[in-house]
Amino acid sequence: MRDPGISVVICVYTEDRWEDILAAVSSVRAQSYPALETLLVVDHNPALKDRLAREYKETGAVRVLTNAGPRGLSAGRNTGIAASHGEVIAFLDDDAVAERDWLRRFAEGYADPRVMAVGGRTVPVWASGRRPVWFPEEFDWVVGCTYKGLPPGRVRVRNVLGGNASFRRTAFEAAGGFATGIGRDGDRRPLGCEETELCIRLTRARPDAVLLIDDRAVIHHRVPGPRERFAYFRTRTYAEGLSKALVACSVGAGRGLESERRYTTRVLPAGVARGLRDTLLGRPGGAGRAGAIVAGVLTAAGGYVVGSVRARRGAATFSIAPLQGDAHE
């Protein structure tokens, strides 16, 4: 099978991440497997859009677009999908940099025509220079990174993780785009799960679809100081519970919580046991990690209960809109 052309979509929303955005684009331009194009989708920020347009005015392989849908990450991604030309569309967070072979590893996964999505491994880059001693690796998803408990190598999964992921264009033709109203919206409550909902919807539309994670497709994701604090940990886990409730409402609790059941019954108890063992051995942070795992589970469960009640009352909804085709450069 021929090598697929890959478009890279980076959704951006604030000038506060200016240097991060430039670094993300530079990492794409340095790939050993060249991207067909890089699309910067600006989320309702005209000043940032104009600044980026000036920055990349002479760079034909980088296009700057305006989010053609409602504010938020999902609509921004949908705008990028609609405006892109690649057979495969890859997504990179605006505060992350990709290793040189990132796209090459994605391309290799699509040698099998059944593969509809390939994700990678996201490594945290802590603002403080090191992982907070209390922060459990099992909860690295809180800061948008690959967490302890995912299998190593190139493996089949239920869903890829959105900040380091790629999809065949035909996946969106089969299932539609990312659902709006379920994921991030700038600096508001840190919701998520839009990629989970899409992947489940995709495998329903295409039961033969294969979704992979290849841990050799590596990006490094910056974790700012405020996200190293327990207050953010608590807020993010609660928001995850809210998001999981929406996903379960859409696709049913069986599929919506399939992976989470293994995670909460196997991975997390093992993490608590390691934390308690480290405490007994006098190693720093063990009790904190065990406590954070318990707190994270309880907070996420609370969010799930609240989200389920809201969903049943119709107070929390999301929609799967057709992909927009009128993005403005």
mmCIF file of C-alpha atoms in Angstrom:
data_model
loop_
_atom_site.group_PDB
_atom_site.id
_atom_site.type_symbol
_atom_site.label_atom_id
_atom_site.label_comp_id
_atom_site.label_asym_id
_atom_site.label_seq_id
_atom_site.Cartn_x
_atom_site.Cartn_y
_atom_site.Cartn_z
ATOM 1 C CA MET A 1 0.000 0.000 0.000
ATOM 2 C CA ARG A 2 1.322 3.467 -0.837
ATOM 3 C CA ASP A 3 2.310 5.874 1.926
ATOM 4 C CA PRO A 4 -0.617 8.121 2.891
ATOM 5 C CA GLY A 5 -0.460 11.905 2.730
ATOM 6 C CA ILE A 6 -0.906 13.280 6.258
ATOM 7 C CA SER A 7 -2.391 16.662 7.133
ATOM 8 C CA VAL A 8 -1.609 17.930 10.640
ATOM 9 C CA VAL A 9 -4.212 20.003 12.489
ATOM 10 C CA ILE A 10 -3.203 22.151 15.480
ATOM 11 C CA CYS A 11 -6.048 23.982 17.227
ATOM 12 C CA VAL A 12 -5.047 27.208 18.973
ATOM 13 C CA TYR A 13 -6.936 29.777 21.008
ATOM 14 C CA THR A 14 -4.650 32.108 22.992
ATOM 15 C CA GLU A 15 -1.592 34.265 22.394
ATOM 16 C CA ASP A 16 -0.372 33.192 25.836
ATOM 17 C CA ARG A 17 0.863 30.022 24.090
ATOM 18 C CA TRP A 18 2.625 31.835 21.256
ATOM 19 C CA GLU A 19 6.034 30.220 21.789
ATOM 20 C CA ASP A 20 4.410 26.819 22.289
ATOM 21 C CA ILE A 21 2.520 27.164 19.015
ATOM 22 C CA LEU A 22 5.695 28.046 17.111
ATOM 23 C CA ALA A 23 7.480 25.072 18.683
ATOM 24 C CA ALA A 24 4.628 22.715 17.752
ATOM 25 C CA VAL A 25 4.691 23.859 14.126
ATOM 26 C CA SER A 26 8.498 23.596 14.002
ATOM 27 C CA SER A 27 8.333 20.003 15.253
ATOM 28 C CA VAL A 28 5.901 19.126 12.453
ATOM 29 C CA ARG A 29 8.101 20.777 9.829
ATOM 30 C CA ALA A 30 11.080 18.727 11.085
ATOM 31 C CA GLN A 31 9.395 15.334 10.641
ATOM 32 C CA SER A 32 11.286 12.497 8.946
ATOM 33 C CA TYR A 33 7.986 11.697 7.185
ATOM 34 C CA PRO A 34 6.975 15.116 5.833
ATOM 35 C CA ALA A 35 3.471 16.370 6.494
ATOM 36 C CA LEU A 36 1.414 17.219 3.450
ATOM 37 C CA GLU A 37 0.349 20.435 5.217
ATOM 38 C CA THR A 38 -0.049 21.961 8.666
ATOM 39 C CA LEU A 39 -3.327 23.675 9.506
ATOM 40 C CA LEU A 40 -3.511 26.105 12.415
ATOM 41 C CA VAL A 41 -7.177 26.510 13.381
ATOM 42 C CA VAL A 42 -7.756 29.612 15.504
ATOM 43 C CA ASP A 43 -10.676 29.466 17.912
ATOM 44 C CA HIS A 44 -12.482 32.823 17.699
ATOM 45 C CA ASN A 45 -9.436 35.000 18.379
ATOM 46 C CA PRO A 46 -8.951 37.474 15.487
ATOM 47 C CA ALA A 47 -5.776 38.993 16.967
ATOM 48 C CA LEU A 48 -4.097 35.597 17.210
ATOM 49 C CA LYS A 49 -5.306 34.654 13.741
ATOM 50 C CA ASP A 50 -3.826 37.803 12.206
ATOM 51 C CA ARG A 51 -0.539 37.369 14.072
ATOM 52 C CA LEU A 52 -0.178 33.767 12.927
ATOM 53 C CA ALA A 53 -1.088 34.720 9.353
ATOM 54 C CA ARG A 54 1.762 37.231 9.376
ATOM 55 C CA GLU A 55 4.152 34.740 10.940
ATOM 56 C CA TYR A 56 3.521 32.085 8.277
ATOM 57 C CA LYS A 57 2.775 34.346 5.335
ATOM 58 C CA GLU A 58 5.780 33.029 3.392
ATOM 59 C CA THR A 59 5.302 29.408 4.437
ATOM 60 C CA GLY A 60 3.109 27.635 1.930
ATOM 61 C CA ALA A 61 2.914 24.394 3.893
ATOM 62 C CA VAL A 62 1.339 26.149 6.909
ATOM 63 C CA ARG A 63 -2.230 27.428 6.602
ATOM 64 C CA VAL A 64 -3.997 29.579 9.179
ATOM 65 C CA LEU A 65 -7.774 29.127 9.454
ATOM 66 C CA THR A 66 -10.635 30.460 11.521
ATOM 67 C CA ASN A 67 -12.781 27.992 13.430
ATOM 68 C CA ALA A 68 -15.936 27.817 11.299
ATOM 69 C CA GLY A 69 -18.070 26.363 14.075
ATOM 70 C CA PRO A 70 -18.957 27.188 17.683
ATOM 71 C CA ARG A 71 -16.190 27.949 20.154
ATOM 72 C CA GLY A 72 -14.327 24.863 21.348
ATOM 73 C CA LEU A 73 -11.788 22.215 20.466
ATOM 74 C CA SER A 74 -14.195 19.846 18.718
ATOM 75 C CA ALA A 75 -15.442 22.464 16.256
ATOM 76 C CA GLY A 76 -11.864 23.571 15.628
ATOM 77 C CA ARG A 77 -10.837 20.042 14.768
ATOM 78 C CA ASN A 78 -13.859 19.671 12.504
ATOM 79 C CA THR A 79 -12.843 22.852 10.688
ATOM 80 C CA GLY A 80 -9.356 21.431 10.162
ATOM 81 C CA ILE A 81 -10.708 18.137 8.882
ATOM 82 C CA ALA A 82 -12.974 19.863 6.364
ATOM 83 C CA ALA A 83 -10.191 22.136 5.085
ATOM 84 C CA SER A 84 -7.462 19.483 4.897
ATOM 85 C CA HIS A 85 -6.362 17.507 1.851
ATOM 86 C CA GLY A 86 -4.600 14.496 3.355
ATOM 87 C CA GLU A 87 -5.757 10.913 3.286
ATOM 88 C CA VAL A 88 -4.927 10.907 7.002
ATOM 89 C CA ILE A 89 -5.504 13.777 9.447
ATOM 90 C CA ALA A 90 -3.274 13.973 12.530
ATOM 91 C CA PHE A 91 -3.918 16.139 15.577
ATOM 92 C CA LEU A 92 -1.266 17.747 17.769
ATOM 93 C CA ASP A 93 -1.869 19.859 20.867
ATOM 94 C CA ASP A 94 -0.760 23.470 20.653
ATOM 95 C CA ASP A 95 1.481 23.076 23.721
ATOM 96 C CA ALA A 96 3.256 19.926 22.559
ATOM 97 C CA VAL A 97 6.177 19.040 20.309
ATOM 98 C CA ALA A 98 6.428 15.862 18.272
ATOM 99 C CA GLU A 99 9.504 13.673 18.005
ATOM 100 C CA ARG A 100 11.048 13.379 14.552
ATOM 101 C CA ASP A 101 9.455 10.029 13.632
ATOM 102 C CA TRP A 102 5.987 10.854 14.950
ATOM 103 C CA LEU A 103 4.257 10.921 11.553
ATOM 104 C CA ARG A 104 6.328 8.019 10.240
ATOM 105 C CA ARG A 105 4.954 5.779 12.995
ATOM 106 C CA PHE A 106 1.422 6.894 12.188
ATOM 107 C CA ALA A 107 1.936 6.181 8.483
ATOM 108 C CA GLU A 108 3.231 2.684 9.223
ATOM 109 C CA GLY A 109 0.037 1.852 11.081
ATOM 110 C CA TYR A 110 -2.081 2.593 8.025
ATOM 111 C CA ALA A 111 -0.383 -0.112 5.971
ATOM 112 C CA ASP A 112 -3.311 -2.263 7.123
ATOM 113 C CA PRO A 113 -6.413 -0.959 5.284
ATOM 114 C CA ARG A 114 -8.606 -1.893 8.253
ATOM 115 C CA VAL A 115 -6.858 0.649 10.476
ATOM 116 C CA MET A 116 -9.002 3.753 10.873
ATOM 117 C CA ALA A 117 -7.080 5.539 13.669
ATOM 118 C CA VAL A 118 -3.574 5.529 15.132
ATOM 119 C CA GLY A 119 -2.586 7.286 18.347
ATOM 120 C CA GLY A 120 0.727 7.693 20.105
ATOM 121 C CA ARG A 121 2.424 8.206 23.464
ATOM 122 C CA THR A 122 2.318 11.600 25.164
ATOM 123 C CA VAL A 123 5.056 12.370 27.686
ATOM 124 C CA PRO A 124 4.580 15.136 30.291
ATOM 125 C CA VAL A 125 7.049 18.010 30.520
ATOM 126 C CA TRP A 126 6.522 19.403 34.011
ATOM 127 C CA ALA A 127 6.935 23.167 34.464
ATOM 128 C CA SER A 128 8.681 22.554 37.775
ATOM 129 C CA GLY A 129 11.176 20.244 36.092
ATOM 130 C CA ARG A 130 9.947 17.058 37.727
ATOM 131 C CA ARG A 131 6.766 15.153 38.478
ATOM 132 C CA PRO A 132 5.079 16.299 41.717
ATOM 133 C CA VAL A 133 5.856 13.623 44.254
ATOM 134 C CA TRP A 134 2.163 13.078 45.035
ATOM 135 C CA PHE A 135 1.004 12.854 41.383
ATOM 136 C CA PRO A 136 0.220 9.219 40.381
ATOM 137 C CA GLU A 137 1.270 8.068 36.910
ATOM 138 C CA GLU A 138 -2.090 6.312 36.656
ATOM 139 C CA PHE A 139 -3.677 9.776 36.399
ATOM 140 C CA ASP A 140 -1.392 11.342 33.792
ATOM 141 C CA TRP A 141 -4.494 11.653 31.587
ATOM 142 C CA VAL A 142 -5.411 14.554 33.887
ATOM 143 C CA VAL A 143 -2.642 16.578 32.197
ATOM 144 C CA GLY A 144 -3.304 15.181 28.710
ATOM 145 C CA CYS A 145 -0.616 12.491 28.770
ATOM 146 C CA THR A 146 -0.324 8.731 28.427
ATOM 147 C CA TYR A 147 -1.089 7.110 31.768
ATOM 148 C CA LYS A 148 0.193 4.017 33.540
ATOM 149 C CA GLY A 149 -2.004 1.053 32.704
ATOM 150 C CA LEU A 150 -2.082 1.373 28.935
ATOM 151 C CA PRO A 151 -0.423 -1.610 27.227
ATOM 152 C CA PRO A 152 2.993 -1.008 25.609
ATOM 153 C CA GLY A 153 3.956 -1.369 21.943
ATOM 154 C CA ARG A 154 1.554 -1.133 19.014
ATOM 155 C CA VAL A 155 -1.760 -2.387 20.350
ATOM 156 C CA ARG A 156 -5.425 -2.331 19.491
ATOM 157 C CA VAL A 157 -7.520 -0.002 21.672
ATOM 158 C CA ARG A 158 -11.098 1.204 22.089
ATOM 159 C CA ASN A 159 -10.105 4.832 21.553
ATOM 160 C CA VAL A 160 -7.071 6.993 20.856
ATOM 161 C CA LEU A 161 -6.221 10.095 22.929
ATOM 162 C CA GLY A 162 -7.053 13.312 21.102
ATOM 163 C CA GLY A 163 -3.897 15.399 21.591
ATOM 164 C CA ASN A 164 -1.740 12.804 19.847
ATOM 165 C CA ALA A 165 -3.891 11.013 17.318
ATOM 166 C CA SER A 166 -4.622 10.474 13.659
ATOM 167 C CA PHE A 167 -7.597 9.249 11.654
ATOM 168 C CA ARG A 168 -8.213 8.158 8.112
ATOM 169 C CA ARG A 169 -10.398 10.634 6.264
ATOM 170 C CA THR A 170 -12.837 7.804 5.562
ATOM 171 C CA ALA A 171 -13.328 7.444 9.327
ATOM 172 C CA PHE A 172 -15.008 10.857 9.398
ATOM 173 C CA GLU A 173 -16.974 10.049 6.271
ATOM 174 C CA ALA A 174 -18.340 6.982 8.048
ATOM 175 C CA ALA A 175 -18.955 8.420 11.516
ATOM 176 C CA GLY A 176 -19.072 12.212 11.182
ATOM 177 C CA GLY A 177 -16.850 14.653 13.019
ATOM 178 C CA PHE A 178 -16.103 15.399 16.655
ATOM 179 C CA ALA A 179 -19.178 16.122 18.762
ATOM 180 C CA THR A 180 -19.478 19.730 19.894
ATOM 181 C CA GLY A 181 -20.511 20.512 23.450
ATOM 182 C CA ILE A 182 -18.568 17.633 24.994
ATOM 183 C CA GLY A 183 -14.907 18.678 24.964
ATOM 184 C CA ARG A 184 -12.684 21.686 25.699
ATOM 185 C CA ASP A 185 -13.792 25.264 25.248
ATOM 186 C CA GLY A 186 -10.764 27.509 25.831
ATOM 187 C CA ASP A 187 -10.108 28.016 29.538
ATOM 188 C CA ARG A 188 -13.533 26.944 30.755
ATOM 189 C CA ARG A 189 -14.076 23.722 32.749
ATOM 190 C CA PRO A 190 -11.562 21.127 31.455
ATOM 191 C CA LEU A 191 -13.973 18.670 29.878
ATOM 192 C CA GLY A 192 -12.853 15.869 27.590
ATOM 193 C CA CYS A 193 -13.864 12.521 26.049
ATOM 194 C CA GLU A 194 -14.737 13.897 22.611
ATOM 195 C CA GLU A 195 -12.257 11.493 21.001
ATOM 196 C CA THR A 196 -13.657 8.581 23.041
ATOM 197 C CA GLU A 197 -17.183 9.294 21.833
ATOM 198 C CA LEU A 198 -15.988 9.615 18.234
ATOM 199 C CA CYS A 199 -14.029 6.360 18.342
ATOM 200 C CA ILE A 200 -16.974 4.413 19.738
ATOM 201 C CA ARG A 201 -19.259 5.959 17.141
ATOM 202 C CA LEU A 202 -16.719 5.015 14.463
ATOM 203 C CA THR A 203 -16.565 1.348 15.459
ATOM 204 C CA ARG A 204 -20.351 1.249 15.490
ATOM 205 C CA ALA A 205 -20.453 2.618 11.950
ATOM 206 C CA ARG A 206 -17.545 0.425 10.854
ATOM 207 C CA PRO A 207 -17.484 -2.755 12.985
ATOM 208 C CA ASP A 208 -14.399 -3.945 11.089
ATOM 209 C CA ALA A 209 -12.426 -0.802 12.002
ATOM 210 C CA VAL A 210 -9.125 -1.225 13.836
ATOM 211 C CA LEU A 211 -7.880 1.508 16.184
ATOM 212 C CA LEU A 212 -4.268 1.424 17.356
ATOM 213 C CA ILE A 213 -1.889 3.109 19.746
ATOM 214 C CA ASP A 214 1.803 2.950 18.825
ATOM 215 C CA ASP A 215 3.954 4.086 21.743
ATOM 216 C CA ARG A 216 6.815 4.938 19.348
ATOM 217 C CA ALA A 217 4.764 7.894 18.024
ATOM 218 C CA VAL A 218 5.896 10.234 20.789
ATOM 219 C CA ILE A 219 5.048 13.826 21.614
ATOM 220 C CA HIS A 220 6.158 15.889 24.611
ATOM 221 C CA HIS A 221 3.352 17.849 26.242
ATOM 222 C CA ARG A 222 4.018 20.891 28.431
ATOM 223 C CA VAL A 223 2.310 20.856 31.825
ATOM 224 C CA PRO A 224 2.070 24.425 33.213
ATOM 225 C CA GLY A 225 2.546 25.100 36.911
ATOM 226 C CA PRO A 226 -1.152 25.459 37.836
ATOM 227 C CA ARG A 227 -1.852 21.984 36.453
ATOM 228 C CA GLU A 228 0.701 20.452 38.818
ATOM 229 C CA ARG A 229 -1.520 21.368 41.769
ATOM 230 C CA PHE A 230 -4.114 19.214 43.470
ATOM 231 C CA ALA A 231 -6.817 21.835 42.859
ATOM 232 C CA TYR A 232 -6.526 21.284 39.101
ATOM 233 C CA PHE A 233 -6.330 17.508 39.606
ATOM 234 C CA ARG A 234 -9.631 17.616 41.461
ATOM 235 C CA THR A 235 -11.276 19.904 38.902
ATOM 236 C CA ARG A 236 -10.120 17.813 35.949
ATOM 237 C CA THR A 237 -11.228 14.475 37.413
ATOM 238 C CA TYR A 238 -14.656 15.929 38.201
ATOM 239 C CA ALA A 239 -14.921 17.256 34.648
ATOM 240 C CA GLU A 240 -13.945 13.830 33.312
ATOM 241 C CA GLY A 241 -16.858 12.314 35.207
ATOM 242 C CA LEU A 242 -19.211 14.856 33.643
ATOM 243 C CA SER A 243 -17.846 14.017 30.189
ATOM 244 C CA LYS A 244 -18.069 10.257 30.717
ATOM 245 C CA ALA A 245 -21.742 10.671 31.591
ATOM 246 C CA LEU A 246 -22.367 12.365 28.247
ATOM 247 C CA VAL A 247 -20.515 9.611 26.408
ATOM 248 C CA ALA A 248 -22.472 6.909 28.236
ATOM 249 C CA CYS A 249 -25.707 8.741 27.397
ATOM 250 C CA SER A 250 -24.719 8.732 23.720
ATOM 251 C CA VAL A 251 -23.331 5.228 23.236
ATOM 252 C CA GLY A 252 -24.549 3.347 26.322
ATOM 253 C CA ALA A 253 -22.689 2.588 29.532
ATOM 254 C CA GLY A 254 -21.538 -0.790 28.168
ATOM 255 C CA ARG A 255 -19.291 0.705 25.494
ATOM 256 C CA GLY A 256 -18.875 4.097 27.114
ATOM 257 C CA LEU A 257 -17.335 2.656 30.286
ATOM 258 C CA GLU A 258 -15.806 -0.544 28.934
ATOM 259 C CA SER A 259 -12.155 0.492 29.334
ATOM 260 C CA GLU A 260 -12.853 2.438 32.522
ATOM 261 C CA ARG A 261 -14.058 -0.698 34.313
ATOM 262 C CA ARG A 262 -10.705 -2.425 33.811
ATOM 263 C CA TYR A 263 -8.889 0.756 34.787
ATOM 264 C CA THR A 264 -10.800 1.195 38.045
ATOM 265 C CA THR A 265 -10.825 -2.472 39.071
ATOM 266 C CA ARG A 266 -7.249 -3.414 38.146
ATOM 267 C CA VAL A 267 -4.963 -0.503 37.384
ATOM 268 C CA LEU A 268 -5.996 1.848 40.182
ATOM 269 C CA PRO A 269 -6.047 -0.698 43.037
ATOM 270 C CA ALA A 270 -2.528 -1.732 42.008
ATOM 271 C CA GLY A 271 -1.516 1.945 42.104
ATOM 272 C CA VAL A 272 -2.919 2.357 45.616
ATOM 273 C CA ALA A 273 -1.052 -0.769 46.732
ATOM 274 C CA ARG A 274 2.222 0.584 45.313
ATOM 275 C CA GLY A 275 1.678 3.889 47.075
ATOM 276 C CA LEU A 276 1.059 2.183 50.424
ATOM 277 C CA ARG A 277 4.072 -0.070 49.915
ATOM 278 C CA ASP A 278 6.265 2.944 49.200
ATOM 279 C CA THR A 279 4.987 4.541 52.385
ATOM 280 C CA LEU A 280 5.957 1.468 54.412
ATOM 281 C CA LEU A 281 9.384 1.490 52.790
ATOM 282 C CA GLY A 282 9.868 5.144 53.631
ATOM 283 C CA ARG A 283 9.846 6.333 50.021
ATOM 284 C CA PRO A 284 8.601 9.896 49.466
ATOM 285 C CA GLY A 285 5.109 10.553 48.155
ATOM 286 C CA GLY A 286 3.656 7.082 48.525
ATOM 287 C CA ALA A 287 0.783 8.070 50.808
ATOM 288 C CA GLY A 288 0.086 11.127 48.666
ATOM 289 C CA ARG A 289 -0.145 9.064 45.482
ATOM 290 C CA ALA A 290 -2.433 6.508 47.107
ATOM 291 C CA GLY A 291 -4.626 9.278 48.462
ATOM 292 C CA ALA A 292 -4.713 11.084 45.112
ATOM 293 C CA ILE A 293 -5.878 7.915 43.364
ATOM 294 C CA VAL A 294 -8.720 7.454 45.848
ATOM 295 C CA ALA A 295 -9.652 11.147 45.635
ATOM 296 C CA GLY A 296 -9.542 11.042 41.825
ATOM 297 C CA VAL A 297 -11.876 8.058 41.681
ATOM 298 C CA LEU A 298 -14.363 9.597 44.102
ATOM 299 C CA THR A 299 -14.325 12.983 42.365
ATOM 300 C CA ALA A 300 -14.762 11.458 38.910
ATOM 301 C CA ALA A 301 -17.600 9.298 40.250
ATOM 302 C CA GLY A 302 -19.261 12.405 41.659
ATOM 303 C CA GLY A 303 -18.968 14.142 38.306
ATOM 304 C CA TYR A 304 -20.418 11.098 36.574
ATOM 305 C CA VAL A 305 -23.464 11.060 38.869
ATOM 306 C CA VAL A 306 -24.089 14.789 38.379
ATOM 307 C CA GLY A 307 -23.542 14.485 34.619
ATOM 308 C CA SER A 308 -25.932 11.541 34.387
ATOM 309 C CA VAL A 309 -28.674 13.461 36.177
ATOM 310 C CA ARG A 310 -28.150 16.469 33.904
ATOM 311 C CA ALA A 311 -28.210 14.275 30.813
ATOM 312 C CA ARG A 312 -31.462 12.624 31.854
ATOM 313 C CA ARG A 313 -32.996 16.045 32.438
ATOM 314 C CA GLY A 314 -31.736 17.278 29.101
ATOM 315 C CA ALA A 315 -29.628 20.007 30.729
ATOM 316 C CA ALA A 316 -26.374 18.690 29.290
ATOM 317 C CA THR A 317 -26.271 17.924 25.595
ATOM 318 C CA PHE A 318 -23.908 17.742 22.676
ATOM 319 C CA SER A 319 -24.359 17.509 18.948
ATOM 320 C CA ILE A 320 -22.698 15.879 15.978
ATOM 321 C CA ALA A 321 -22.840 18.491 13.254
ATOM 322 C CA PRO A 322 -21.831 18.010 9.622
ATOM 323 C CA LEU A 323 -18.210 18.980 8.983
ATOM 324 C CA GLN A 324 -17.932 22.635 8.054
ATOM 325 C CA GLY A 325 -16.480 23.351 4.638
ATOM 326 C CA ASP A 326 -16.264 27.139 4.746
ATOM 327 C CA ALA A 327 -13.164 27.757 6.856
ATOM 328 C CA HIS A 328 -11.581 31.115 6.134
ATOM 329 C CA GLU A 329 -7.853 31.508 5.629
#
